[in-house]
Structure formats: structure tokens, C-alpha cells
Short mmCIF file of C-alpha atoms in Angstrom, two decimals:
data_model
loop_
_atom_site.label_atom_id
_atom_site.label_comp_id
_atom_site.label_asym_id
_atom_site.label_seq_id
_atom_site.Cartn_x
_atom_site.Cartn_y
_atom_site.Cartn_z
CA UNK L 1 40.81 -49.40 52.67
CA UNK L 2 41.56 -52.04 51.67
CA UNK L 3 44.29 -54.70 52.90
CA UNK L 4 42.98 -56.66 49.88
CA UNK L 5 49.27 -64.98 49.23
CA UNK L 6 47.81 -64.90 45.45
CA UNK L 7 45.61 -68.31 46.27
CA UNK L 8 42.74 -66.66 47.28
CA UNK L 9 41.54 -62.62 48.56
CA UNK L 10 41.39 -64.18 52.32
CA UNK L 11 44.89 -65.50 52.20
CA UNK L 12 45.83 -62.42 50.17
CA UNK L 13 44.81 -60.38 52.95
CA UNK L 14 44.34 -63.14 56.49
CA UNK L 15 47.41 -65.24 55.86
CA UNK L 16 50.32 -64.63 53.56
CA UNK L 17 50.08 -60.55 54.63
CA UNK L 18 48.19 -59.80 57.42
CA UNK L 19 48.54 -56.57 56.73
CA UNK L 20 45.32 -56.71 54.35
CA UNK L 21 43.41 -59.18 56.57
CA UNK L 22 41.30 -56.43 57.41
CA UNK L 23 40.08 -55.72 54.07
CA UNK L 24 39.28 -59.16 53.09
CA UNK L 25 36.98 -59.71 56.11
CA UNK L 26 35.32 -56.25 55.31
CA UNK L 27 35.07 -57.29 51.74
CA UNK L 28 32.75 -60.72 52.40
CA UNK L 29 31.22 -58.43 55.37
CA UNK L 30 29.88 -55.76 53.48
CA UNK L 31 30.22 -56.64 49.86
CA UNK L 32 26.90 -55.01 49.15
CA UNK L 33 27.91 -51.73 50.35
CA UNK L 34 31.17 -51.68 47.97
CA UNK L 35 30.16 -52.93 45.49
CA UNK L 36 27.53 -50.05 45.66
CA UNK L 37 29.98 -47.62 45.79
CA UNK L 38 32.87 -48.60 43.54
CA UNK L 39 33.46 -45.48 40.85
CA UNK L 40 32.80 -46.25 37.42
CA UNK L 41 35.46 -43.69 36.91
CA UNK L 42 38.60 -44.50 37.87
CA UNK L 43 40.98 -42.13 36.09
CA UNK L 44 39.16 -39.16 38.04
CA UNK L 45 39.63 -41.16 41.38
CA UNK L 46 43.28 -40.97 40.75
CA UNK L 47 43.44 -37.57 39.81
CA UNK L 48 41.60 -36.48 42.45
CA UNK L 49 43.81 -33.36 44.56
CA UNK L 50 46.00 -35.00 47.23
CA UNK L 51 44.51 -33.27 50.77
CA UNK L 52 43.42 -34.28 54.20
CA UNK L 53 39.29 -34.53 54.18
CA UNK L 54 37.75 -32.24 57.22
CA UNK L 55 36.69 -35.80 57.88
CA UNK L 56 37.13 -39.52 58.39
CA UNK L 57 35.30 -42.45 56.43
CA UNK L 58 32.78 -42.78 59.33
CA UNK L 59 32.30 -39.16 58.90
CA UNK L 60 33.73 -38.38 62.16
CA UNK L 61 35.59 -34.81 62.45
CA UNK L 62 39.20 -35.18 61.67
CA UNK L 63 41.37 -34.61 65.05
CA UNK L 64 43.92 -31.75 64.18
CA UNK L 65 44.96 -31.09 68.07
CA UNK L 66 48.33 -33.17 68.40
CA UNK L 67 47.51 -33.99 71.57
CA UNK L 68 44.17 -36.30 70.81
CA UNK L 69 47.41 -38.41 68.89
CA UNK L 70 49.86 -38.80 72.03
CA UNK L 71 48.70 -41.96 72.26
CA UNK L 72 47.79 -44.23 69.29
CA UNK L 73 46.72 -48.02 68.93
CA UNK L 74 46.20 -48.38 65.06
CA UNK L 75 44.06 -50.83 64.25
CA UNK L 76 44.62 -50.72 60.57
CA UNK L 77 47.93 -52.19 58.94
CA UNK L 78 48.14 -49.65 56.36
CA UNK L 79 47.65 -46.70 58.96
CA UNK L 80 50.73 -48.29 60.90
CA UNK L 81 52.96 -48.79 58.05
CA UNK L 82 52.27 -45.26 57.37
CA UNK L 83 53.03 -43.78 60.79
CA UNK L 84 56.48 -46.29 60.67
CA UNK L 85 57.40 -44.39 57.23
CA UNK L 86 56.61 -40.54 58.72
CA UNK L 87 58.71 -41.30 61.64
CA UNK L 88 55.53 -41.16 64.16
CA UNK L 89 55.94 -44.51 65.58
CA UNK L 90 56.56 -43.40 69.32
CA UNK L 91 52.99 -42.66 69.31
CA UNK L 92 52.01 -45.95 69.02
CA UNK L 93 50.77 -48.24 72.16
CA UNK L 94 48.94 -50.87 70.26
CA UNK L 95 48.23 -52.78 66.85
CA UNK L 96 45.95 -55.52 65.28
CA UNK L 97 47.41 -58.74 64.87
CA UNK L 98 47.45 -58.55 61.71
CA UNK L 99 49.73 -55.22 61.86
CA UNK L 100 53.27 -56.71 60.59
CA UNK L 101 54.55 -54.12 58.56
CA UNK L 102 57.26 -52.96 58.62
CA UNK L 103 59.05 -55.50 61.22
CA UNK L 104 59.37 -53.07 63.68
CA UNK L 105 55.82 -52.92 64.46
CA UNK L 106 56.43 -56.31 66.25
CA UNK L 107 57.92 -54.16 69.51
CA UNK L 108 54.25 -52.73 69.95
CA UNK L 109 51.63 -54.62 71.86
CA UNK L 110 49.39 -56.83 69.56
CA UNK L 111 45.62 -55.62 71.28
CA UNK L 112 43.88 -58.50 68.74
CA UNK L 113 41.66 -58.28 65.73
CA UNK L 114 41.30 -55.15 63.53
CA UNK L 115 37.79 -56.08 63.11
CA UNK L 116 35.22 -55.98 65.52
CA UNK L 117 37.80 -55.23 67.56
CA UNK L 118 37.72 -55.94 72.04
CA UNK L 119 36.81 -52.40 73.00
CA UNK L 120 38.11 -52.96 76.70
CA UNK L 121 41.28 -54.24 75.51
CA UNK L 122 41.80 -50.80 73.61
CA UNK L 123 41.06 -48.99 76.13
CA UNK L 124 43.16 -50.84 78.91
CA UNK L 125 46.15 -49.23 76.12
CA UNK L 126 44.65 -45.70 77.36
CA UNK L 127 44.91 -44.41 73.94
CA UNK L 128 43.92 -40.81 73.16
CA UNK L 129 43.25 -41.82 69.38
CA UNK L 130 42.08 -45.19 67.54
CA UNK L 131 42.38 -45.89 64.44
CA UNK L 132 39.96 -48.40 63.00
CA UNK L 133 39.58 -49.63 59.51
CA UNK L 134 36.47 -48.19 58.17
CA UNK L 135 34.35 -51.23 57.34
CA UNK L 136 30.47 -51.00 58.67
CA UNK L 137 31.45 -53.84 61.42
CA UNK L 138 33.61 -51.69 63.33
CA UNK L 139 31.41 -48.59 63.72
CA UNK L 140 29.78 -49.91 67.39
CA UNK L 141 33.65 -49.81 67.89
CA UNK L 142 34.21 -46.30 66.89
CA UNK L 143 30.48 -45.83 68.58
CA UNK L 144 32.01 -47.19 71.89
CA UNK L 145 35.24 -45.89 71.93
CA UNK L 146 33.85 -42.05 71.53
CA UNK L 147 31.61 -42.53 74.40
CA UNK L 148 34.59 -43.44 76.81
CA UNK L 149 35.78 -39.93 75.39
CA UNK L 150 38.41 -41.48 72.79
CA UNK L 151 38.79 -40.02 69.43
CA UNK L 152 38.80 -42.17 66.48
CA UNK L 153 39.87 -42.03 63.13
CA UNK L 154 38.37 -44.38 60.21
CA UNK L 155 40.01 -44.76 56.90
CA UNK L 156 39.81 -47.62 54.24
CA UNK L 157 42.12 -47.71 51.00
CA UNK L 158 40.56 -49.57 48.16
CA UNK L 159 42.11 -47.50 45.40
CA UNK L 160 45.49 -45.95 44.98
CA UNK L 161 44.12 -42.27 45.66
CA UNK L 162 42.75 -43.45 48.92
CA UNK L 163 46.26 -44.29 50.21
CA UNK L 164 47.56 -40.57 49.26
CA UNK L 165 44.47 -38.89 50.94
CA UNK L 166 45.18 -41.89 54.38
CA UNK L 167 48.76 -40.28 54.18
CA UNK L 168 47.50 -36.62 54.18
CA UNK L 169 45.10 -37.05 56.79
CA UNK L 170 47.06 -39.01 59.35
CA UNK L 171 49.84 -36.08 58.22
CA UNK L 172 47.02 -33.71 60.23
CA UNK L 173 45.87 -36.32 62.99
CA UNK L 174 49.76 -36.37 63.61
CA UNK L 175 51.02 -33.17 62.99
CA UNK L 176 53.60 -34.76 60.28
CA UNK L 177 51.62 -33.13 57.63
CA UNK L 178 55.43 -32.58 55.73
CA UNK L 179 56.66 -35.89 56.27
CA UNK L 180 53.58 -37.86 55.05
CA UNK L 181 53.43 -35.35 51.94
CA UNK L 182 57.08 -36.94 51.56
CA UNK L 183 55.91 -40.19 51.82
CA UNK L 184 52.99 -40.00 49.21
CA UNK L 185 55.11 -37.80 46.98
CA UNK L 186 57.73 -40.82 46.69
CA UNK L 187 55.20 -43.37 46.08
CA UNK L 188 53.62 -41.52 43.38
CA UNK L 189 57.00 -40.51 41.52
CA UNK L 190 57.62 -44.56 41.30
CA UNK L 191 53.96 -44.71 39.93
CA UNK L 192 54.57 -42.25 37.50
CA UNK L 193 57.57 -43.47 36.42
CA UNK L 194 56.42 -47.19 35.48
CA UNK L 195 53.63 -45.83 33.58
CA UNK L 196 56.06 -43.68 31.58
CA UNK L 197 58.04 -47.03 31.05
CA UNK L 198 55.45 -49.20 29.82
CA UNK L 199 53.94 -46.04 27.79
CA UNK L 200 53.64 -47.13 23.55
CA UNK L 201 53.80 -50.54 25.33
CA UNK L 202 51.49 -53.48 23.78
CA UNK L 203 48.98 -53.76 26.77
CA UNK L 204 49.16 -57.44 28.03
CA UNK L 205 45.44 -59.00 28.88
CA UNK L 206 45.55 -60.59 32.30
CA UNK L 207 43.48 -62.22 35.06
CA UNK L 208 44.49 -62.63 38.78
CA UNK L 209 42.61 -65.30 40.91
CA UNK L 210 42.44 -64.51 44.32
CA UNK L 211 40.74 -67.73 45.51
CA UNK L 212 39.81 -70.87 43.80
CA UNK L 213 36.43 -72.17 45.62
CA UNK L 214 34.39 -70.02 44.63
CA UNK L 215 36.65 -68.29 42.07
CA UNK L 216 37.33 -64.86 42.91
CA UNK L 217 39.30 -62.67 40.79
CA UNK L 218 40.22 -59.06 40.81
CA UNK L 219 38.08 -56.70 39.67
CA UNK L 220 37.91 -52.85 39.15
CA UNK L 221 37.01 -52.53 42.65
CA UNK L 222 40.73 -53.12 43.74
CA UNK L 223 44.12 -51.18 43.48
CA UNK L 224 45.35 -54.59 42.05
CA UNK L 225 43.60 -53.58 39.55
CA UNK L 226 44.81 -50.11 39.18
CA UNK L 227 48.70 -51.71 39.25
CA UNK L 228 48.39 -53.75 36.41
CA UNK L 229 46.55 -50.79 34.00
CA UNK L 230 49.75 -48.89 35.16
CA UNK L 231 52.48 -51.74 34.86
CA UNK L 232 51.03 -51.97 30.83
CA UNK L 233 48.51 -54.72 31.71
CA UNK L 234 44.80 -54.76 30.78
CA UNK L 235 43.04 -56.73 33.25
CA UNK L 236 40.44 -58.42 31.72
CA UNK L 237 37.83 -58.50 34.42
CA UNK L 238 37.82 -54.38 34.86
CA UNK L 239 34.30 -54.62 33.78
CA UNK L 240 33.45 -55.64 36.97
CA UNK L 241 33.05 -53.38 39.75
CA UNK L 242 33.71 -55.72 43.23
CA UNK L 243 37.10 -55.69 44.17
CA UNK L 244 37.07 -59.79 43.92
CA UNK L 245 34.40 -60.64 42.60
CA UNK L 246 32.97 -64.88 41.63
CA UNK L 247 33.65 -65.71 38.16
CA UNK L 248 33.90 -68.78 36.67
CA UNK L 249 36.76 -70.57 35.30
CA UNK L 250 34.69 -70.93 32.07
CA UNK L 251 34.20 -67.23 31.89
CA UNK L 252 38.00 -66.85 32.26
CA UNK L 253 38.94 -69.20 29.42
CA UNK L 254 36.08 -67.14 27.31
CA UNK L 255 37.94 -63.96 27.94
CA UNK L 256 41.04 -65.95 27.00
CA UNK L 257 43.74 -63.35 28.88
CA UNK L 258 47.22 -63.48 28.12
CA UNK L 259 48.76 -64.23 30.93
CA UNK L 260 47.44 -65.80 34.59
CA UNK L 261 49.44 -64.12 37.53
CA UNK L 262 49.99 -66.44 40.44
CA UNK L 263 51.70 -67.39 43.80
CA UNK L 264 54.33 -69.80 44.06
CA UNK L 265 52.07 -72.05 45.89
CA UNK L 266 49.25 -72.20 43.07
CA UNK L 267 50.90 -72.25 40.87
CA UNK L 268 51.50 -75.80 40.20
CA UNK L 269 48.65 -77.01 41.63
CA UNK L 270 46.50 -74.79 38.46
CA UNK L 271 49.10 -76.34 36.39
CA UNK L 272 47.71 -79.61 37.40
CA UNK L 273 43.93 -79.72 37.44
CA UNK L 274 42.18 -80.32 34.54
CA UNK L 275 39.39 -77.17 34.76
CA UNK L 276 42.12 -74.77 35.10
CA UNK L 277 43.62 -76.25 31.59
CA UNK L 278 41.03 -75.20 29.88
CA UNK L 279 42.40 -71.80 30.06
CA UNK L 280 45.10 -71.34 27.38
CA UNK L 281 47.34 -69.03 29.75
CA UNK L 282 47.34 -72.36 32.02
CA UNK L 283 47.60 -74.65 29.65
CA UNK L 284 50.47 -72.63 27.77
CA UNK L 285 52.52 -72.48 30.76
CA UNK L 286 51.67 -68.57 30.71
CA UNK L 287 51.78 -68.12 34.38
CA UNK L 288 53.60 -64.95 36.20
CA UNK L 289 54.34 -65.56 39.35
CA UNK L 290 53.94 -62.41 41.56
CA UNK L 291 56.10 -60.79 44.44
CA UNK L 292 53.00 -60.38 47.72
CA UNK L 293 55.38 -58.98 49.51
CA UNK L 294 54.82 -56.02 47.39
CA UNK L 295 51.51 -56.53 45.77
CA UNK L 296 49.43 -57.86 49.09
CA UNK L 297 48.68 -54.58 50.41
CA UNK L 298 47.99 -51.22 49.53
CA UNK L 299 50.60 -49.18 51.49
CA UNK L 300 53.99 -47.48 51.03
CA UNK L 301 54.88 -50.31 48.69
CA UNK L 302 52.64 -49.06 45.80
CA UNK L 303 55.26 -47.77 44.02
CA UNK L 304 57.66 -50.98 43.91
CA UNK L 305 54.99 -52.78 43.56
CA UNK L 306 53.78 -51.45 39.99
CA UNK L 307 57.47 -51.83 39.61
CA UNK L 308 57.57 -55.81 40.20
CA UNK L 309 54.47 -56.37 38.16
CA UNK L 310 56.10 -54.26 35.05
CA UNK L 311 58.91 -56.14 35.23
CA UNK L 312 56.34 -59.48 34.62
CA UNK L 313 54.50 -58.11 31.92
CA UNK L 314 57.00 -56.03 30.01
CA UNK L 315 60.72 -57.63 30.56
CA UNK L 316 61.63 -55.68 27.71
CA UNK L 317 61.17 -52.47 29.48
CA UNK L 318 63.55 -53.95 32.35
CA UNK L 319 66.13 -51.24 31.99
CA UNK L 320 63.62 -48.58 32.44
CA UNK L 321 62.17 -49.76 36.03
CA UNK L 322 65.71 -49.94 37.49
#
């Protein structure tokens, strides 16, 4: 999963929305293992059949009694947005501190980092179920947390049809199998419906820094990336399978994109140094400036935020995304 704010993949995901802190430590953590892994196949990642896997990320058996869930400290910000949006939140005893979504999750104890996570401190919560973002540092976590006789649940959302098959199986874990079907459904109806609005629609060639020192932009690897093929963008660093992976700002004035999409913040300050000029989307004043409130983290907002990026890249299709 991936909790993947536009100045760099660490703010993206560690400052602006903590929400996807969790992701961008994994990402420098075990880079190597993703990168390993990404699909060269995207379109059949996104079709793939909506339903709860027999088993988590770790490969751990998927808990379908409702009472290993009567107590839950979630550990992954996506996973707790999600239980906020199927009405499961009562379950809850604990969060990361990067948990912040949606604001309500501020009423349940904060039990510190999602990664490598303080075992004790979980289990002084007395949870009956943890759920950890599945990134290789936090499997002496999941390790630990089993042998005190706690189930745990391990998911990671890098892609789009990773957050429909997180909804299903927490759906199971929680017995809200309905609700979360609900909640996936919706997202994917708003999905649907931008691509059907920037359909016939001039593709628009884009690149997205994430961080300026090194460079890191997004890649294939990312559902940033999947937003912007269905918003009517082409992102011109798909070829490359990381998530963020280093370029450099001479490769990105080679491939010569359209537009640059960028925070407020950054905004001016690629505006004013000179290496960034020598891209012709900076140096043209070609600079989107993107909602992170929407697009920081792979979760319930999907939907509006394919919606937002549209709405960049296609104005003229305005009336359509309403």
C-alpha cells in the first residue's frame, strides 16, 4: 500500500498527509523489493475481480471470526480511513501518528509510528487485531504480535485495484463485507465516470516531481500514475516501473511533457531556479497546481481525486466532472 505535499514523495507521504507516510518510508526501505514486483501490466491489475484474498500481504490467513476484530489499532492510514467510511470505527483503540484521516480519527489514541512500530505499546491497547502496513520492516512486528496470540492483518495499496481488494478484505476481517462493497463500488463509479469524460480527449503529456534532491518523479509503480492515464493525462515517465523513481531534470526537459503538476509551495520556487527552466513546461509557465488533499493518498478519495486532476488537464471537459 502505498500512502505514497507535491515537493517531494517523503513530504507527499511524512508531512503534508500523513496518511501516506507509511508508504514513503517503505518505499526508500525496500525499494528493491518493489521495484521487483511492479506489473508491467497495469490494465489487467485494474481489472482484476474485486474479492477478499484467503490471505493478507504477509501471507497470513485472513481473520473471518468477528470477534478477532472487537478490538482494532490500525496501523495503516488507509485501513483507518476505510473502517471510518464502513461505519466500523467503534472498533478502533489505536492509530499511527500518521493516521489523520478523516478528522475523526483524532478521538482515537495515537500508539506512534506505523513503521517498525513499539510492539508493547500495541499491546498495552489489548487489541484482538493489528493492522500493519505490509512493508518487509514491519514483519518482526506482525512476527511479535502473533506470538502474544494477536492476529494481524497486512495490506499495502500501491495501485488502484489494491485499494478495492483492502476494502473487500477488511469487509471480511470486519464483518461489513456490504458496506465496504458500498464503499469501493462508489469510488469506482467516480473512476469510471472521469475516464468516460476525458474519453476522445487529446491525452496531455505530464511529469510530477515528488522531490527535488535527488529528483524523484512518479513512475508506473504508483496510483498517481494510474490517476493521470484516467484524468486524460499521459505521464511521461510510465516507462519506469518504481513508484518514484531518480531522474534527472535533464531527462525531464528531453521528454519535454506538457505540463509540470505541482504544490503551491514549489511552485514558485521551480519557477525560479535556473535548472528547472530548462524545462519548457517551467519555463512556459505550464505548471498545474494540484489539490493533496485528494491526490496524497490512495484511499476513499480516489474517485475525487481523478476528478481534481481532470479538471487540470482537460478544463474543457469541466461540465462533465460536476
Amino acid at each position: 500500500m502505498s500512502y505514497p505535499v507535491l515537493a517531494s514523495s517523503r513530504a507527499l507521504f511524512a508531512v503534508a498527509l500523513a496518511a501516506i507516510a507509511i508508504s514513503a518510508c517503505a518505499r526508500s526501505a525496500d525499494r528493491a523489493v518493489e521495484q521487483s514486483r511492479a506489473s508491467d501490466d497495469r490494465s489487467a491489475l485494474q481489472s482484476r475481480t474485486i474479492s477478499a484474498a484467503d490471505t493478507d500481504d504477509f501471507g497470513a490467513p485472513l481473520p473471518t471470526d468477528a470477534r478477532d476484530a472487537a478490538r482494532v489499532v490500525s496501523l495503516n492510514p488507509t485501513a483507518t480511513e476505510v473502517i471510518f467510511a464502513i461505519g466500523a470505527e467503534s472498533r478502533l483503540v489505536g492509530r499511527s501518528r500518521w493516521d489523520e484521516f478523516p478528522a475523526q480519527a483524532a478521538s482515537i489514541p495515537a500508539l506512534g509510528d506505523g513503521i517498525r512500530p513499539n510492539v508493547e505499546a500495541l499491546l498495552g491497547a489489548r487489541p484482538t487485531l493489528v493492522i500493519l502496513y505490509a512493508t518487509e520492516e514491519n514483519r518482526a512486528a506482525a512476527r511479535a504480535l502473533q506470538r502474544a496470540g494477536v492476529r494481524t492483518l497486512a495490506l499495502r495499496v500501491d495501485h488502484i485495484a489494491q485499494f478495492m481488494s483492502l476494502c473487500a478484505q477488511l469487509g471480511v476481517a470486519l464483518d461489513a463485507t456490504e458496506r465496504a462493497r458500498v464503499v469501493a463500488d462508489s469510488v469506482q463509479r467516480t473512476l469510471d465516470r472521469v475516464r468516460d469524460a476525458t474519453r476522445g480527449a487529446s491525452p496531455v503529456t505530464v511529469v510530477w516531481p515528488l522531490w527535488r534532491a535527488p529528483v524523484l518523479v512518479v513512475g508506473r509503480g504508483s496510483y498517481l500514475d494510474e490517476l493521470l492515464e484516467i484524468a486524460g493525462g499521459r505521464n511521461v515517465f510510465h516507462d519506469f516501473a518504481a513508484p518514484s523513481p531518480a531522474v534527472s531534470i535533464e531527462e525531464i526537459a528531453k521528454r519535454n511533457p506538457d505540463v509540470l503538476i505541482a504544490s503551491a509551495k514549489t511552485s514558485g520556487e521551480l519557477r525560479a531556479s535556473t535548472a528547472w527552466r530548462s524545462v519548457a513546461a517551467v519555463r512556459n509557465q505550464h505548471l498545474l497546481l494540484d489539490d493533496p488533499s485528494l491526490t496524497g493518498r490512495p484511499s476513499v478519495v480516489l474517485g475525487m481525486a481523478a476528478v481534481s486532476l481532470a479538471r487540470l488537464l482537460h478544463p474543457d471537459r469541466a461540465a462533465a466532472l460536476r
